[in-house]
Short mmCIF file of N, CA and C in Angstrom, two decimals:
data_model
loop_
_atom_site.label_atom_id
_atom_site.label_comp_id
_atom_site.label_asym_id
_atom_site.label_seq_id
_atom_site.Cartn_x
_atom_site.Cartn_y
_atom_site.Cartn_z
N VAL A 4 99.04 61.81 88.18
CA VAL A 4 99.95 61.69 89.31
C VAL A 4 100.61 63.04 89.54
N PRO A 5 100.54 63.55 90.78
CA PRO A 5 101.15 64.85 91.06
C PRO A 5 102.66 64.82 90.91
N VAL A 6 103.22 65.92 90.43
CA VAL A 6 104.67 66.07 90.32
C VAL A 6 105.25 66.35 91.71
N CYS A 7 104.50 67.10 92.53
CA CYS A 7 104.98 67.47 93.86
C CYS A 7 103.82 67.60 94.83
N MET A 8 104.16 67.48 96.10
CA MET A 8 103.19 67.70 97.17
C MET A 8 103.62 68.87 98.06
N ALA A 9 104.92 69.23 98.02
CA ALA A 9 105.48 70.32 98.82
C ALA A 9 106.68 70.89 98.08
N ASP A 10 107.13 72.10 98.49
CA ASP A 10 108.27 72.74 97.84
C ASP A 10 109.50 71.84 97.81
N GLY A 11 109.72 71.08 98.86
CA GLY A 11 110.89 70.21 98.95
C GLY A 11 110.93 69.11 97.89
N ASP A 12 109.80 68.85 97.25
CA ASP A 12 109.75 67.85 96.18
C ASP A 12 110.27 68.39 94.85
N CYS A 13 110.48 69.70 94.78
CA CYS A 13 110.95 70.34 93.55
C CYS A 13 112.46 70.56 93.62
N THR A 14 113.08 70.82 92.47
CA THR A 14 114.52 71.03 92.44
C THR A 14 114.85 72.51 92.61
N GLY A 15 116.05 72.76 93.12
CA GLY A 15 116.54 74.14 93.27
C GLY A 15 115.60 75.00 94.08
N THR A 16 115.27 76.17 93.54
CA THR A 16 114.38 77.10 94.24
C THR A 16 112.95 77.04 93.73
N ASP A 17 112.64 76.04 92.89
CA ASP A 17 111.27 75.91 92.39
C ASP A 17 110.30 75.70 93.53
N ARG A 18 109.04 76.06 93.30
CA ARG A 18 107.97 75.96 94.28
C ARG A 18 106.90 74.98 93.79
N CYS A 19 106.27 74.31 94.72
CA CYS A 19 105.17 73.41 94.40
C CYS A 19 103.87 74.20 94.46
N VAL A 20 103.21 74.34 93.32
CA VAL A 20 101.94 75.05 93.23
C VAL A 20 100.95 74.16 92.50
N SER A 21 99.86 73.81 93.15
CA SER A 21 98.84 72.95 92.56
C SER A 21 99.45 71.66 92.01
N ASN A 22 100.35 71.08 92.79
CA ASN A 22 101.02 69.81 92.48
C ASN A 22 101.91 69.87 91.25
N ASP A 23 102.39 71.06 90.92
CA ASP A 23 103.32 71.25 89.81
C ASP A 23 104.50 72.08 90.29
N CYS A 24 105.70 71.75 89.86
CA CYS A 24 106.88 72.55 90.21
C CYS A 24 106.97 73.73 89.25
N VAL A 25 107.04 74.94 89.82
CA VAL A 25 107.13 76.15 89.01
C VAL A 25 108.30 76.99 89.52
N ALA A 26 108.83 77.83 88.64
CA ALA A 26 109.95 78.70 89.02
C ALA A 26 109.51 79.70 90.09
N ARG A 27 110.42 80.00 91.00
CA ARG A 27 110.14 81.01 92.03
C ARG A 27 109.90 82.34 91.33
N PRO A 28 108.83 83.06 91.71
CA PRO A 28 108.51 84.31 91.02
C PRO A 28 109.43 85.46 91.40
N ALA A 29 109.47 86.47 90.54
CA ALA A 29 110.23 87.69 90.82
C ALA A 29 109.70 88.32 92.09
N GLY A 30 110.59 88.90 92.88
CA GLY A 30 110.19 89.60 94.08
C GLY A 30 109.79 88.70 95.23
N ASP A 31 110.19 87.45 95.19
CA ASP A 31 109.76 86.51 96.22
C ASP A 31 110.57 86.61 97.50
N THR A 32 111.81 87.10 97.41
CA THR A 32 112.66 87.23 98.60
C THR A 32 113.21 88.65 98.67
N CYS A 33 113.69 89.02 99.84
CA CYS A 33 114.30 90.35 100.00
C CYS A 33 115.49 90.51 99.06
N ALA A 34 116.32 89.48 98.96
CA ALA A 34 117.52 89.54 98.12
C ALA A 34 117.16 89.67 96.64
N GLU A 35 115.98 89.20 96.26
CA GLU A 35 115.55 89.23 94.86
C GLU A 35 114.34 90.13 94.67
N ALA A 36 114.25 91.18 95.47
CA ALA A 36 113.12 92.10 95.37
C ALA A 36 113.04 92.67 93.96
N THR A 37 111.83 92.84 93.46
CA THR A 37 111.62 93.46 92.15
C THR A 37 112.04 94.93 92.26
N VAL A 38 112.96 95.35 91.39
CA VAL A 38 113.47 96.72 91.41
C VAL A 38 112.52 97.62 90.62
N VAL A 39 112.06 98.66 91.27
CA VAL A 39 111.22 99.68 90.63
C VAL A 39 112.18 100.75 90.12
N ALA A 40 112.41 100.76 88.80
CA ALA A 40 113.41 101.65 88.22
C ALA A 40 112.90 103.08 88.03
N THR A 41 111.62 103.23 87.72
CA THR A 41 111.05 104.56 87.51
C THR A 41 109.65 104.63 88.11
N LEU A 42 109.28 105.84 88.48
CA LEU A 42 107.93 106.10 88.99
C LEU A 42 107.24 107.06 88.03
N PRO A 43 105.96 106.95 87.76
CA PRO A 43 105.05 105.96 88.32
C PRO A 43 105.35 104.55 87.82
N TYR A 44 104.85 103.57 88.56
CA TYR A 44 105.12 102.16 88.31
C TYR A 44 103.83 101.38 88.55
N SER A 45 103.60 100.36 87.72
CA SER A 45 102.45 99.50 87.92
C SER A 45 102.85 98.07 87.62
N ALA A 46 102.42 97.14 88.47
CA ALA A 46 102.72 95.73 88.27
C ALA A 46 101.49 94.91 88.61
N SER A 47 101.23 93.90 87.79
CA SER A 47 100.16 92.94 88.07
C SER A 47 100.80 91.56 88.16
N ALA A 48 100.41 90.81 89.17
CA ALA A 48 101.01 89.48 89.38
C ALA A 48 100.03 88.60 90.15
N ASP A 49 100.46 87.39 90.45
CA ASP A 49 99.67 86.42 91.21
C ASP A 49 100.51 85.92 92.38
N MET A 50 99.91 85.72 93.52
CA MET A 50 100.63 85.29 94.73
C MET A 50 100.83 83.78 94.80
N GLY A 51 100.35 83.02 93.83
CA GLY A 51 100.35 81.56 93.91
C GLY A 51 101.66 80.90 94.28
N ALA A 52 102.77 81.33 93.70
CA ALA A 52 104.06 80.68 93.97
C ALA A 52 104.89 81.42 95.02
N HIS A 53 104.38 82.51 95.55
CA HIS A 53 105.12 83.27 96.57
C HIS A 53 105.05 82.56 97.92
N ARG A 54 106.04 82.84 98.76
CA ARG A 54 106.07 82.31 100.13
C ARG A 54 106.30 83.46 101.09
N ASN A 55 106.27 83.20 102.38
CA ASN A 55 106.47 84.24 103.39
C ASN A 55 107.97 84.43 103.63
N ASP A 56 108.50 85.56 103.17
CA ASP A 56 109.92 85.83 103.33
C ASP A 56 110.20 87.10 104.11
N ALA A 57 109.17 87.89 104.38
CA ALA A 57 109.36 89.14 105.13
C ALA A 57 108.18 89.32 106.07
N ASP A 58 108.46 89.54 107.32
CA ASP A 58 107.43 89.74 108.34
C ASP A 58 107.74 91.00 109.13
N VAL A 59 106.70 91.73 109.50
CA VAL A 59 106.90 92.89 110.36
C VAL A 59 106.00 92.84 111.58
N GLY A 60 105.36 91.72 111.81
CA GLY A 60 104.57 91.55 113.02
C GLY A 60 103.41 92.50 113.15
N ASP A 61 103.57 93.55 113.95
CA ASP A 61 102.45 94.43 114.25
C ASP A 61 102.35 95.65 113.33
N CYS A 62 102.85 95.57 112.14
CA CYS A 62 102.79 96.69 111.19
C CYS A 62 101.35 96.96 110.74
N THR A 63 100.58 95.90 110.62
CA THR A 63 99.17 96.05 110.26
C THR A 63 98.33 95.49 111.40
N ALA A 64 97.07 95.83 111.41
CA ALA A 64 96.18 95.37 112.48
C ALA A 64 96.03 93.85 112.51
N SER A 65 96.27 93.20 111.37
CA SER A 65 96.01 91.76 111.28
C SER A 65 97.25 90.90 111.17
N GLY A 66 98.46 91.48 111.14
CA GLY A 66 99.67 90.68 111.01
C GLY A 66 100.08 90.53 109.56
N THR A 67 101.27 89.93 109.35
CA THR A 67 101.82 89.77 107.99
C THR A 67 102.51 88.43 107.83
N GLU A 68 101.93 87.38 108.36
CA GLU A 68 102.60 86.07 108.35
C GLU A 68 102.35 85.27 107.07
N GLY A 69 101.59 85.81 106.13
CA GLY A 69 101.28 85.08 104.90
C GLY A 69 102.30 85.35 103.80
N THR A 70 101.99 84.88 102.61
CA THR A 70 102.88 85.05 101.47
C THR A 70 103.07 86.52 101.14
N ASP A 71 104.22 86.84 100.52
CA ASP A 71 104.49 88.23 100.18
C ASP A 71 105.25 88.37 98.87
N ALA A 72 105.08 89.54 98.25
CA ALA A 72 105.82 89.93 97.04
C ALA A 72 106.51 91.25 97.37
N ILE A 73 107.80 91.34 97.07
CA ILE A 73 108.62 92.44 97.58
C ILE A 73 109.14 93.31 96.42
N TYR A 74 108.99 94.63 96.58
CA TYR A 74 109.42 95.60 95.59
C TYR A 74 110.39 96.58 96.25
N ARG A 75 111.49 96.91 95.55
CA ARG A 75 112.48 97.86 96.07
C ARG A 75 112.44 99.14 95.23
N VAL A 76 112.31 100.27 95.90
CA VAL A 76 112.25 101.56 95.23
C VAL A 76 113.24 102.51 95.92
N THR A 77 113.94 103.32 95.13
CA THR A 77 114.88 104.29 95.67
C THR A 77 114.18 105.64 95.74
N LEU A 78 114.24 106.25 96.94
CA LEU A 78 113.59 107.53 97.16
C LEU A 78 114.58 108.54 97.72
N ALA A 79 114.32 109.81 97.45
CA ALA A 79 115.13 110.90 98.01
C ALA A 79 114.46 111.40 99.29
N ALA A 80 115.27 111.95 100.18
CA ALA A 80 114.75 112.50 101.44
C ALA A 80 113.63 113.50 101.15
N GLY A 81 112.54 113.37 101.88
CA GLY A 81 111.41 114.26 101.73
C GLY A 81 110.39 113.85 100.70
N GLU A 82 110.70 112.85 99.88
CA GLU A 82 109.72 112.41 98.88
C GLU A 82 108.60 111.62 99.55
N THR A 83 107.40 111.71 98.96
CA THR A 83 106.24 110.97 99.45
C THR A 83 105.82 109.95 98.41
N LEU A 84 105.86 108.68 98.80
CA LEU A 84 105.44 107.59 97.92
C LEU A 84 104.00 107.23 98.23
N VAL A 85 103.20 107.12 97.18
CA VAL A 85 101.83 106.63 97.29
C VAL A 85 101.80 105.23 96.69
N ALA A 86 101.34 104.27 97.47
CA ALA A 86 101.21 102.89 97.01
C ALA A 86 99.75 102.49 97.11
N GLU A 87 99.21 101.98 96.00
CA GLU A 87 97.83 101.51 95.98
C GLU A 87 97.82 100.07 95.51
N LEU A 88 97.03 99.25 96.18
CA LEU A 88 96.98 97.81 95.91
C LEU A 88 95.53 97.39 95.71
N ASN A 89 95.26 96.75 94.59
CA ASN A 89 93.97 96.13 94.33
C ASN A 89 94.23 94.64 94.17
N SER A 90 93.47 93.80 94.89
CA SER A 90 93.75 92.36 94.86
C SER A 90 92.47 91.53 94.80
N ASP A 91 92.66 90.26 94.44
CA ASP A 91 91.56 89.29 94.41
C ASP A 91 91.41 88.59 95.75
N PHE A 92 92.19 88.98 96.74
CA PHE A 92 92.18 88.34 98.06
C PHE A 92 92.36 89.44 99.11
N ASP A 93 92.21 89.11 100.36
CA ASP A 93 92.35 90.08 101.44
C ASP A 93 93.84 90.29 101.73
N ALA A 94 94.42 91.26 101.02
CA ALA A 94 95.86 91.50 101.10
C ALA A 94 96.19 92.54 102.15
N ALA A 95 97.47 92.63 102.47
CA ALA A 95 98.02 93.68 103.32
C ALA A 95 99.11 94.38 102.51
N LEU A 96 99.43 95.61 102.91
CA LEU A 96 100.45 96.38 102.21
C LEU A 96 101.27 97.12 103.26
N TRP A 97 102.60 97.03 103.15
CA TRP A 97 103.45 97.73 104.11
C TRP A 97 104.74 98.19 103.45
N MET A 98 105.44 99.11 104.15
CA MET A 98 106.67 99.68 103.62
C MET A 98 107.70 99.78 104.75
N ALA A 99 108.95 99.46 104.43
CA ALA A 99 110.04 99.50 105.41
C ALA A 99 111.32 99.98 104.73
N SER A 100 112.28 100.41 105.55
CA SER A 100 113.57 100.84 105.01
C SER A 100 114.55 99.68 104.93
N GLU A 101 114.19 98.55 105.51
CA GLU A 101 114.98 97.33 105.42
C GLU A 101 114.04 96.20 105.04
N CYS A 102 114.61 95.10 104.59
CA CYS A 102 113.77 93.98 104.21
C CYS A 102 114.32 92.70 104.83
N ALA A 103 113.65 92.25 105.86
CA ALA A 103 114.02 91.00 106.54
C ALA A 103 112.92 90.71 107.54
N ALA A 104 112.95 89.53 108.10
CA ALA A 104 111.98 89.19 109.13
C ALA A 104 112.22 90.06 110.35
N GLY A 105 111.15 90.58 110.93
CA GLY A 105 111.24 91.34 112.16
C GLY A 105 111.63 92.80 112.03
N VAL A 106 111.68 93.35 110.81
CA VAL A 106 112.04 94.76 110.67
C VAL A 106 110.91 95.65 111.16
N THR A 107 111.24 96.90 111.43
CA THR A 107 110.25 97.88 111.82
C THR A 107 109.71 98.55 110.57
N CYS A 108 108.41 98.56 110.43
CA CYS A 108 107.84 99.15 109.22
C CYS A 108 107.64 100.65 109.38
N LEU A 109 107.60 101.36 108.26
CA LEU A 109 107.33 102.79 108.25
C LEU A 109 105.83 103.04 108.24
N ALA A 110 105.09 102.15 107.56
CA ALA A 110 103.64 102.26 107.49
C ALA A 110 103.09 100.94 106.98
N GLY A 111 101.88 100.63 107.38
CA GLY A 111 101.24 99.42 106.92
C GLY A 111 99.74 99.54 107.02
N VAL A 112 99.05 98.80 106.16
CA VAL A 112 97.59 98.83 106.15
C VAL A 112 97.06 97.45 105.76
N ASP A 113 95.99 97.05 106.40
CA ASP A 113 95.27 95.83 106.05
C ASP A 113 93.80 96.04 106.37
N GLU A 114 93.13 96.71 105.46
CA GLU A 114 91.70 96.94 105.62
C GLU A 114 90.95 95.69 105.18
N VAL A 115 89.75 95.53 105.67
CA VAL A 115 88.91 94.43 105.20
C VAL A 115 88.55 94.74 103.75
N GLY A 116 88.76 93.77 102.89
CA GLY A 116 88.46 93.97 101.48
C GLY A 116 89.68 93.82 100.61
N THR A 117 89.60 94.36 99.40
CA THR A 117 90.63 94.09 98.40
C THR A 117 91.35 95.33 97.90
N TRP A 118 91.23 96.47 98.60
CA TRP A 118 91.93 97.68 98.19
C TRP A 118 92.67 98.25 99.39
N GLU A 119 93.95 98.55 99.20
CA GLU A 119 94.79 99.12 100.25
C GLU A 119 95.52 100.33 99.68
N ARG A 120 95.79 101.33 100.55
CA ARG A 120 96.52 102.52 100.12
C ARG A 120 97.43 103.01 101.23
N LEU A 121 98.69 103.31 100.86
CA LEU A 121 99.67 103.90 101.76
C LEU A 121 100.18 105.20 101.17
N GLU A 122 100.48 106.15 102.04
CA GLU A 122 101.13 107.39 101.64
C GLU A 122 102.23 107.64 102.67
N VAL A 123 103.50 107.55 102.23
CA VAL A 123 104.62 107.61 103.17
C VAL A 123 105.65 108.64 102.71
N THR A 124 106.00 109.58 103.59
CA THR A 124 107.07 110.54 103.33
C THR A 124 108.32 110.02 104.05
N VAL A 125 109.43 109.91 103.30
CA VAL A 125 110.65 109.35 103.88
C VAL A 125 111.58 110.47 104.36
N ASP A 126 112.27 110.21 105.45
CA ASP A 126 113.20 111.19 106.03
C ASP A 126 114.58 111.16 105.37
N ASP A 127 114.99 109.96 104.93
CA ASP A 127 116.33 109.77 104.40
C ASP A 127 116.30 109.25 102.97
N SER A 128 117.30 109.61 102.18
CA SER A 128 117.45 109.05 100.84
C SER A 128 117.92 107.61 100.95
N GLY A 129 117.44 106.76 100.05
CA GLY A 129 117.89 105.37 100.03
C GLY A 129 116.86 104.43 99.47
N ASP A 130 117.13 103.14 99.63
CA ASP A 130 116.23 102.10 99.15
C ASP A 130 115.16 101.81 100.19
N TYR A 131 113.94 101.63 99.72
CA TYR A 131 112.81 101.28 100.56
C TYR A 131 112.10 100.08 99.95
N TYR A 132 111.42 99.33 100.78
CA TYR A 132 110.75 98.11 100.35
C TYR A 132 109.25 98.23 100.55
N VAL A 133 108.51 98.02 99.47
CA VAL A 133 107.05 97.99 99.50
C VAL A 133 106.67 96.52 99.36
N VAL A 134 105.85 96.04 100.29
CA VAL A 134 105.55 94.62 100.33
C VAL A 134 104.05 94.37 100.23
N VAL A 135 103.69 93.61 99.20
CA VAL A 135 102.33 93.08 99.07
C VAL A 135 102.32 91.81 99.91
N ASP A 136 101.45 91.75 100.89
CA ASP A 136 101.49 90.67 101.86
C ASP A 136 100.09 90.13 102.11
N SER A 137 100.03 89.09 102.89
CA SER A 137 98.75 88.57 103.34
C SER A 137 98.87 88.31 104.83
N TYR A 138 97.76 88.42 105.51
CA TYR A 138 97.84 88.52 106.96
C TYR A 138 98.09 87.22 107.71
N ALA A 139 97.85 86.08 107.09
CA ALA A 139 98.00 84.84 107.86
C ALA A 139 98.52 83.70 107.01
N ALA A 140 99.41 82.92 107.58
CA ALA A 140 99.89 81.72 106.90
C ALA A 140 98.72 80.76 106.76
N GLY A 141 98.62 80.12 105.61
CA GLY A 141 97.56 79.15 105.39
C GLY A 141 96.26 79.75 104.89
N TYR A 142 96.13 81.07 104.97
CA TYR A 142 94.92 81.73 104.48
C TYR A 142 94.95 81.69 102.95
N PRO A 143 93.82 81.46 102.28
CA PRO A 143 93.83 81.46 100.80
C PRO A 143 94.36 82.78 100.25
N GLN A 144 95.54 82.75 99.68
CA GLN A 144 96.18 83.98 99.22
C GLN A 144 96.85 83.79 97.87
N ASP A 145 96.20 83.06 97.01
CA ASP A 145 96.80 82.80 95.71
C ASP A 145 96.12 83.58 94.59
N GLY A 146 95.49 84.69 94.93
CA GLY A 146 94.84 85.51 93.92
C GLY A 146 95.80 86.48 93.26
N GLY A 147 95.26 87.20 92.30
CA GLY A 147 96.03 88.19 91.59
C GLY A 147 95.98 89.55 92.28
N TYR A 148 96.89 90.44 91.88
CA TYR A 148 96.90 91.79 92.43
C TYR A 148 97.52 92.75 91.42
N THR A 149 97.22 94.03 91.62
CA THR A 149 97.86 95.11 90.88
C THR A 149 98.38 96.11 91.90
N LEU A 150 99.66 96.44 91.81
CA LEU A 150 100.29 97.41 92.67
C LEU A 150 100.68 98.63 91.84
N ASP A 151 100.23 99.80 92.29
CA ASP A 151 100.58 101.06 91.64
C ASP A 151 101.38 101.92 92.60
N LEU A 152 102.53 102.43 92.14
CA LEU A 152 103.39 103.30 92.95
C LEU A 152 103.62 104.60 92.20
N GLU A 153 103.56 105.72 92.95
CA GLU A 153 103.84 107.02 92.35
C GLU A 153 104.28 107.98 93.42
N LEU A 154 105.00 109.03 93.00
CA LEU A 154 105.37 110.08 93.92
C LEU A 154 104.23 111.09 94.02
N LEU A 155 103.97 111.55 95.23
CA LEU A 155 102.95 112.57 95.44
C LEU A 155 103.49 113.88 94.89
N ALA A 156 102.71 114.51 94.07
CA ALA A 156 103.17 115.75 93.42
C ALA A 156 103.11 116.91 94.40
#
């Protein structure tokens, strides 16, 4: 007998994944973005329990309405961040200076396949958001991924 059929069947902020209630993953919302304390940085995770919490519309050629995982990194003016994403699904990758629905992105990419790369030079010092995303709601996007971030030397 399934424990849940939808997120609303779970308590608190838990998510329904494969008919089981699981804790909401790190980096699932803008307010709870995973903080990147040092660069270079590498993270491997799974999109299974993530939901769509950040959209930028036309940032990528295919849209960003699917599930997302959000990372916050602090950069100094003039620094160039390189973000590389390898995934088990057709992911998208984008970066913005704010994190919310409808923000304007600084750069985004969604190539066909499972590897994405961004290289972004920022004008101002501050916090920036790198988002592992998927292009469409309902599209199978529960695979794993590895995100690598580093400053361009």
